[in-house]
Amino acid sequence: MITCRWSPPLFRVNTFAERQAMLLKNLSRLLIVFLVLLLAGCVTVKVDLFEEPKPLKEKVISGYGGDKILLVDISGLIVESQPRSLFGMASVTTPGRVKEELDKAAKDKRIKALVLRINSPGGTVSASDLVHHELMAYKKETGVPVVACLMGLATSGGYYLAQAGDTIVAHPSGITGSIGVLAMKLNIKGLMDKVGVEGEMVKSGQWKDFWSPFRPANPEEKQMMQQVIDSYYQGFVDVVALGRKMDIKEVRRVADGRIYTAAQAKDLGLVDSLGYLDDAIKIAQKQAGLEEAKVVRYHRPGSYRPNIYSQFPFPDFSGAVTPQFLYLWWPGEI
């Protein structure tokens, strides 16, 4: 008698965890082989994550003639150094980039005027002051007229830079002002308490952990910080008083941190006139005594800037753990 009986197949389906472990094991083997070949000199790998900046090139934006009006872009945050990203250069304004443009312009005797196109909420105190210093040095060296054009947003450090202009033109729908200084920090002690994390500090002096994010600031620290803020604020007031030819008391009256519309700023004497970028260019051309001129700007090869309004995209901004002193308008709460 023949009996037929079904027997299950002699294999089983691996679980997800087993398949994942097998995949990791195979990847590890491939990595080991790759490293062996690399160390043996059989494989050459070039990793170029960060694109190096290329020399500036001149581009004619509009107009004609032998004489030139240089358009300098002040957009995004004003910071000391250019951040790097895996996708190229982040869009900010740095003293280094502005100085590079001004140095190139100083060598070109056909640059007869300079227009600052400012669209910035401000930035750090040091960077704003450095850019302003470079602009003033360029004016002194070349004697060319400088016209500042405030675009949609030219507040705090952005307005600080405008003081280098002989004339300030504000876009009719723009926002300016926010004359003042701020410093901030994140107090994460409450969060640390919730997750059961405690910070420990060994320091060489009483104030070495000044403004630490791991605890609330004490009254003495707040007083010390306020003294620094007041010093930077006085510097801002002095620059505005000199640039706008206003009395110190008059500047202090309007420099309480509030923002102003372009019309309000004109009424307060913070800008000379309302107008558009082409109006600012015409003013610069008139101040330079030019019947005709072409508008030029400097750019990196590979970047496309077809007209006077083309600019870099606005950057993302996030706070840092270390304290920074800012000429910056940053509305809202953390």
Short mmCIF file of C-alpha atoms in Angstrom, two decimals:
data_model
loop_
_atom_site.label_atom_id
_atom_site.label_comp_id
_atom_site.label_asym_id
_atom_site.label_seq_id
_atom_site.Cartn_x
_atom_site.Cartn_y
_atom_site.Cartn_z
CA MET A 1 0.00 0.00 0.00
CA ILE A 2 1.34 3.37 -1.05
CA THR A 3 0.65 6.32 1.25
CA CYS A 4 0.97 9.92 0.03
CA ARG A 5 1.73 12.50 2.69
CA TRP A 6 2.32 16.29 2.25
CA SER A 7 5.54 17.54 3.74
CA PRO A 8 6.30 21.26 4.24
CA PRO A 9 9.12 22.72 2.11
CA LEU A 10 12.53 22.58 3.65
CA PHE A 11 12.98 26.38 3.83
CA ARG A 12 11.59 29.22 5.87
CA VAL A 13 10.97 32.91 5.23
CA ASN A 14 13.43 35.13 7.02
CA THR A 15 11.98 37.67 9.38
CA PHE A 16 12.43 41.40 8.75
CA ALA A 17 15.04 41.63 11.50
CA GLU A 18 17.01 38.77 9.96
CA ARG A 19 16.88 40.32 6.50
CA GLN A 20 18.04 43.64 7.93
CA ALA A 21 20.93 41.97 9.74
CA MET A 22 21.94 40.15 6.55
CA LEU A 23 21.88 43.39 4.58
CA LEU A 24 24.08 45.15 7.13
CA LYS A 25 26.48 42.21 7.09
CA ASN A 26 26.81 42.38 3.31
CA LEU A 27 27.29 46.13 3.38
CA SER A 28 29.99 45.73 6.01
CA ARG A 29 31.82 43.25 3.80
CA LEU A 30 31.66 45.63 0.83
CA LEU A 31 32.95 48.48 2.99
CA ILE A 32 35.88 46.38 4.18
CA VAL A 33 36.78 45.46 0.60
CA PHE A 34 36.56 49.10 -0.45
CA LEU A 35 38.79 50.24 2.41
CA VAL A 36 41.37 47.57 1.62
CA LEU A 37 41.49 48.66 -2.03
CA LEU A 38 41.65 52.30 -1.01
CA LEU A 39 44.54 51.78 1.40
CA ALA A 40 46.33 49.68 -1.21
CA GLY A 41 46.16 52.57 -3.66
CA CYS A 42 43.84 50.76 -6.07
CA VAL A 43 41.02 53.26 -5.66
CA THR A 44 41.22 57.03 -5.84
CA VAL A 45 38.34 59.03 -4.44
CA LYS A 46 37.92 62.78 -4.75
CA VAL A 47 35.30 64.22 -2.45
CA ASP A 48 34.53 67.88 -3.19
CA LEU A 49 31.62 68.72 -0.93
CA PHE A 50 32.21 72.48 -0.85
CA GLU A 51 32.47 74.52 -4.02
CA GLU A 52 35.31 77.02 -3.90
CA PRO A 53 34.39 80.59 -4.85
CA LYS A 54 35.60 81.83 -8.23
CA PRO A 55 36.95 85.32 -8.98
CA LEU A 56 34.37 88.05 -9.48
CA LYS A 57 33.33 88.93 -13.02
CA GLU A 58 31.65 92.12 -14.20
CA LYS A 59 28.22 91.97 -15.81
CA VAL A 60 26.42 94.85 -17.48
CA ILE A 61 22.85 95.07 -16.21
CA SER A 62 21.54 98.09 -18.09
CA GLY A 63 22.53 101.34 -19.76
CA TYR A 64 25.40 102.18 -22.06
CA GLY A 65 28.52 104.33 -22.28
CA GLY A 66 32.04 104.16 -20.93
CA ASP A 67 31.31 105.25 -17.37
CA LYS A 68 29.82 102.81 -14.87
CA ILE A 69 27.57 102.76 -11.81
CA LEU A 70 28.29 99.76 -9.60
CA LEU A 71 25.36 98.01 -7.95
CA VAL A 72 26.36 96.33 -4.67
CA ASP A 73 23.94 93.82 -3.20
CA ILE A 74 23.40 93.77 0.58
CA SER A 75 20.92 90.96 1.14
CA GLY A 76 20.16 88.41 3.83
CA LEU A 77 21.87 88.33 7.17
CA ILE A 78 25.05 90.34 7.69
CA VAL A 79 27.58 87.99 9.28
CA GLU A 80 31.35 87.78 9.74
CA SER A 81 32.05 84.76 7.56
CA GLN A 82 30.44 82.89 4.70
CA PRO A 83 28.66 79.72 5.90
CA ARG A 84 29.32 76.58 3.92
CA SER A 85 26.73 74.10 2.81
CA LEU A 86 26.78 70.87 0.85
CA PHE A 87 24.90 72.63 -1.92
CA GLY A 88 27.16 75.66 -2.34
CA MET A 89 27.44 79.02 -0.66
CA ALA A 90 24.66 80.21 1.62
CA SER A 91 23.19 83.61 0.82
CA VAL A 92 24.41 86.17 3.34
CA THR A 93 26.39 89.40 3.26
CA THR A 94 29.90 89.31 4.69
CA PRO A 95 32.61 91.97 5.10
CA GLY A 96 34.92 89.79 3.00
CA ARG A 97 32.57 89.66 0.03
CA VAL A 98 31.80 93.40 0.15
CA LYS A 99 35.49 94.28 0.46
CA GLU A 100 36.29 92.05 -2.51
CA GLU A 101 33.79 93.98 -4.61
CA LEU A 102 35.01 97.37 -3.37
CA ASP A 103 38.66 96.48 -3.99
CA LYS A 104 37.82 95.49 -7.55
CA ALA A 105 35.81 98.68 -8.03
CA ALA A 106 38.62 100.86 -6.66
CA LYS A 107 40.90 99.60 -9.44
CA ASP A 108 38.38 100.53 -12.12
CA LYS A 109 38.54 104.29 -12.75
CA ARG A 110 35.39 104.09 -14.84
CA ILE A 111 33.29 103.34 -11.73
CA LYS A 112 31.84 106.80 -11.09
CA ALA A 113 29.11 106.01 -8.55
CA LEU A 114 27.96 103.23 -6.26
CA VAL A 115 24.42 102.13 -5.41
CA LEU A 116 23.78 99.93 -2.38
CA ARG A 117 20.72 97.74 -2.81
CA ILE A 118 19.85 96.81 0.77
CA ASN A 119 17.35 94.07 1.56
CA SER A 120 18.43 92.80 4.98
CA PRO A 121 17.00 92.50 8.51
CA GLY A 122 20.49 93.14 9.89
CA GLY A 123 23.04 90.85 11.47
CA THR A 124 25.84 90.79 13.98
CA VAL A 125 27.23 94.01 15.43
CA SER A 126 30.79 93.30 14.30
CA ALA A 127 29.88 92.33 10.73
CA SER A 128 27.59 95.35 10.29
CA ASP A 129 30.29 97.68 11.58
CA LEU A 130 32.98 96.11 9.38
CA VAL A 131 30.90 96.45 6.20
CA HIS A 132 30.08 100.06 7.09
CA HIS A 133 33.78 100.71 7.70
CA GLU A 134 34.76 99.27 4.31
CA LEU A 135 32.13 101.38 2.54
CA MET A 136 33.33 104.55 4.26
CA ALA A 137 36.96 103.71 3.42
CA TYR A 138 36.01 103.21 -0.24
CA LYS A 139 34.26 106.58 -0.31
CA LYS A 140 37.28 108.28 1.20
CA GLU A 141 39.70 106.62 -1.22
CA THR A 142 37.74 107.14 -4.43
CA GLY A 143 35.50 110.12 -3.73
CA VAL A 144 32.63 108.55 -5.69
CA PRO A 145 29.05 109.27 -4.55
CA VAL A 146 27.20 106.45 -2.79
CA VAL A 147 23.42 106.09 -2.84
CA ALA A 148 21.68 103.60 -0.54
CA CYS A 149 18.40 102.11 -1.74
CA LEU A 150 16.34 100.45 0.98
CA MET A 151 14.24 97.67 -0.53
CA GLY A 152 11.45 95.67 1.11
CA LEU A 153 13.29 95.18 4.40
CA ALA A 154 16.25 97.26 5.53
CA THR A 155 16.21 97.22 9.30
CA SER A 156 18.74 97.41 12.12
CA GLY A 157 22.13 96.42 10.69
CA GLY A 158 20.73 96.90 7.19
CA TYR A 159 19.88 100.50 8.07
CA TYR A 160 23.27 100.85 9.80
CA LEU A 161 25.01 100.17 6.47
CA ALA A 162 22.83 102.74 4.72
CA GLN A 163 24.58 105.45 6.73
CA ALA A 164 27.50 105.12 4.32
CA GLY A 165 25.26 106.58 1.62
CA ASP A 166 25.31 110.26 0.69
CA THR A 167 21.62 109.81 -0.08
CA ILE A 168 19.13 107.23 1.20
CA VAL A 169 16.17 106.25 -0.98
CA ALA A 170 13.48 104.02 0.53
CA HIS A 171 11.13 101.77 -1.43
CA PRO A 172 7.58 103.13 -0.86
CA SER A 173 6.32 99.83 0.56
CA GLY A 174 9.50 98.99 2.48
CA ILE A 175 10.16 98.66 6.20
CA THR A 176 13.15 100.17 7.98
CA GLY A 177 14.20 101.32 11.44
CA SER A 178 14.63 98.87 14.32
CA ILE A 179 17.60 100.93 15.50
CA GLY A 180 18.97 99.06 18.48
CA VAL A 181 20.80 95.99 19.76
CA LEU A 182 19.74 92.66 21.14
CA ALA A 183 21.36 89.58 22.62
CA MET A 184 19.51 86.39 23.34
CA LYS A 185 20.01 82.89 24.61
CA LEU A 186 18.00 79.71 25.02
CA ASN A 187 17.42 78.68 28.63
CA ILE A 188 17.11 74.89 28.38
CA LYS A 189 17.20 74.13 32.11
CA GLY A 190 13.48 73.32 32.23
CA LEU A 191 13.83 70.89 29.34
CA MET A 192 16.84 69.25 30.97
CA ASP A 193 14.90 68.83 34.21
CA LYS A 194 12.07 67.11 32.35
CA VAL A 195 14.33 64.58 30.65
CA GLY A 196 16.49 64.05 33.73
CA VAL A 197 19.70 65.58 32.41
CA GLU A 198 21.89 67.69 34.66
CA GLY A 199 24.74 69.85 33.42
CA GLU A 200 27.99 70.02 35.38
CA MET A 201 30.55 72.78 34.98
CA VAL A 202 34.12 73.18 36.17
CA LYS A 203 35.31 76.76 35.74
CA SER A 204 38.33 78.90 36.49
CA GLY A 205 36.46 81.99 37.66
CA GLN A 206 33.11 83.20 38.86
CA TRP A 207 31.96 84.46 35.46
CA LYS A 208 33.55 81.87 33.17
CA ASP A 209 30.14 80.31 32.48
CA PHE A 210 28.59 83.73 31.87
CA TRP A 211 25.29 83.56 29.98
CA SER A 212 25.18 79.77 30.13
CA PRO A 213 22.09 78.19 28.52
CA PHE A 214 22.04 75.51 31.23
CA ARG A 215 20.67 77.86 33.90
CA PRO A 216 18.74 81.13 34.18
CA ALA A 217 20.82 84.31 34.09
CA ASN A 218 21.28 85.93 37.50
CA PRO A 219 20.78 89.69 38.11
CA GLU A 220 24.52 90.41 37.96
CA GLU A 221 24.81 88.74 34.56
CA LYS A 222 21.84 90.67 33.20
CA GLN A 223 23.40 93.91 34.40
CA MET A 224 26.72 93.06 32.76
CA MET A 225 24.98 92.16 29.51
CA GLN A 226 22.96 95.37 29.59
CA GLN A 227 26.17 97.39 29.86
CA VAL A 228 27.50 95.73 26.71
CA ILE A 229 24.18 96.31 24.91
CA ASP A 230 24.16 99.98 25.92
CA SER A 231 27.69 100.44 24.57
CA TYR A 232 26.79 98.93 21.19
CA TYR A 233 23.56 100.93 21.12
CA GLN A 234 25.48 104.18 21.61
CA GLY A 235 27.71 103.22 18.69
CA PHE A 236 24.63 102.71 16.50
CA VAL A 237 23.20 106.08 17.55
CA ASP A 238 26.51 107.83 16.79
CA VAL A 239 26.66 106.31 13.30
CA VAL A 240 23.09 107.40 12.51
CA ALA A 241 23.67 110.89 13.90
CA LEU A 242 26.76 111.28 11.71
CA GLY A 243 25.20 109.76 8.60
CA ARG A 244 21.92 111.65 8.82
CA LYS A 245 23.42 114.83 10.27
CA MET A 246 21.02 114.66 13.19
CA ASP A 247 21.40 115.61 16.83
CA ILE A 248 22.12 112.71 19.22
CA LYS A 249 18.97 113.44 21.24
CA GLU A 250 16.89 113.47 18.07
CA VAL A 251 18.27 110.08 17.04
CA ARG A 252 17.63 108.59 20.48
CA ARG A 253 14.03 109.73 20.26
CA VAL A 254 13.42 107.51 17.21
CA ALA A 255 15.95 104.78 18.03
CA ASP A 256 13.86 102.77 20.47
CA GLY A 257 13.82 99.60 18.38
CA ARG A 258 10.54 100.18 16.58
CA ILE A 259 10.18 99.69 12.85
CA TYR A 260 8.96 102.38 10.45
CA THR A 261 7.28 102.46 7.09
CA ALA A 262 9.15 104.28 4.37
CA ALA A 263 6.83 107.28 4.68
CA GLN A 264 7.30 107.43 8.45
CA ALA A 265 11.07 107.18 8.04
CA LYS A 266 11.05 110.11 5.62
CA ASP A 267 8.99 112.24 8.01
CA LEU A 268 11.48 111.45 10.79
CA GLY A 269 14.48 112.32 8.65
CA LEU A 270 15.80 108.75 8.52
CA VAL A 271 15.68 108.67 4.70
CA ASP A 272 15.89 111.39 2.06
CA SER A 273 13.20 110.31 -0.37
CA LEU A 274 10.82 107.55 -1.42
CA GLY A 275 11.52 105.82 -4.70
CA TYR A 276 12.50 102.69 -6.53
CA LEU A 277 15.84 101.20 -7.42
CA ASP A 278 15.93 102.89 -10.82
CA ASP A 279 15.30 106.21 -9.05
CA ALA A 280 18.32 105.56 -6.83
CA ILE A 281 20.40 104.81 -9.93
CA LYS A 282 19.30 108.08 -11.55
CA ILE A 283 20.23 109.99 -8.38
CA ALA A 284 23.68 108.35 -8.37
CA GLN A 285 24.13 109.20 -12.05
CA LYS A 286 23.19 112.83 -11.39
CA GLN A 287 25.46 113.12 -8.34
CA ALA A 288 28.35 111.75 -10.42
CA GLY A 289 27.64 114.29 -13.17
CA LEU A 290 27.10 111.64 -15.83
CA GLU A 291 24.92 112.11 -18.90
CA GLU A 292 25.01 108.41 -19.62
CA ALA A 293 26.33 105.36 -17.79
CA LYS A 294 25.91 101.63 -17.69
CA VAL A 295 24.90 99.83 -14.51
CA VAL A 296 27.19 96.93 -13.66
CA ARG A 297 27.50 94.41 -10.89
CA TYR A 298 30.00 91.77 -9.90
CA HIS A 299 29.07 88.11 -9.78
CA ARG A 300 30.59 84.68 -9.52
CA PRO A 301 30.83 82.68 -12.75
CA GLY A 302 27.91 80.30 -12.90
CA SER A 303 25.44 82.61 -11.14
CA TYR A 304 22.71 84.19 -13.25
CA ARG A 305 21.68 87.79 -12.51
CA PRO A 306 19.63 89.10 -15.46
CA ASN A 307 18.54 92.50 -14.08
CA ILE A 308 18.88 95.03 -11.26
CA TYR A 309 16.33 93.22 -9.08
CA SER A 310 17.93 89.77 -9.23
CA GLN A 311 19.31 88.67 -5.89
CA PHE A 312 20.19 85.69 -3.74
CA PRO A 313 17.39 83.77 -1.99
CA PHE A 314 16.77 84.78 1.59
CA PRO A 315 18.67 82.55 4.02
CA ASP A 316 17.39 80.44 6.85
CA PHE A 317 18.39 81.78 10.26
CA SER A 318 18.58 79.86 13.49
CA GLY A 319 20.05 80.90 16.80
CA ALA A 320 23.27 79.60 18.26
CA VAL A 321 24.06 78.46 21.78
CA THR A 322 26.85 81.01 22.15
CA PRO A 323 25.75 84.61 22.75
CA GLN A 324 25.78 86.96 19.79
CA PHE A 325 25.21 90.70 19.77
CA LEU A 326 22.95 91.64 16.93
CA TYR A 327 21.89 94.72 15.00
CA LEU A 328 18.90 92.68 13.87
CA TRP A 329 15.13 92.90 13.64
CA TRP A 330 13.83 89.42 14.55
CA PRO A 331 10.10 89.59 15.39
CA GLY A 332 8.37 86.91 17.41
CA GLU A 333 9.24 84.83 20.41
CA ILE A 334 11.39 81.74 20.72
#
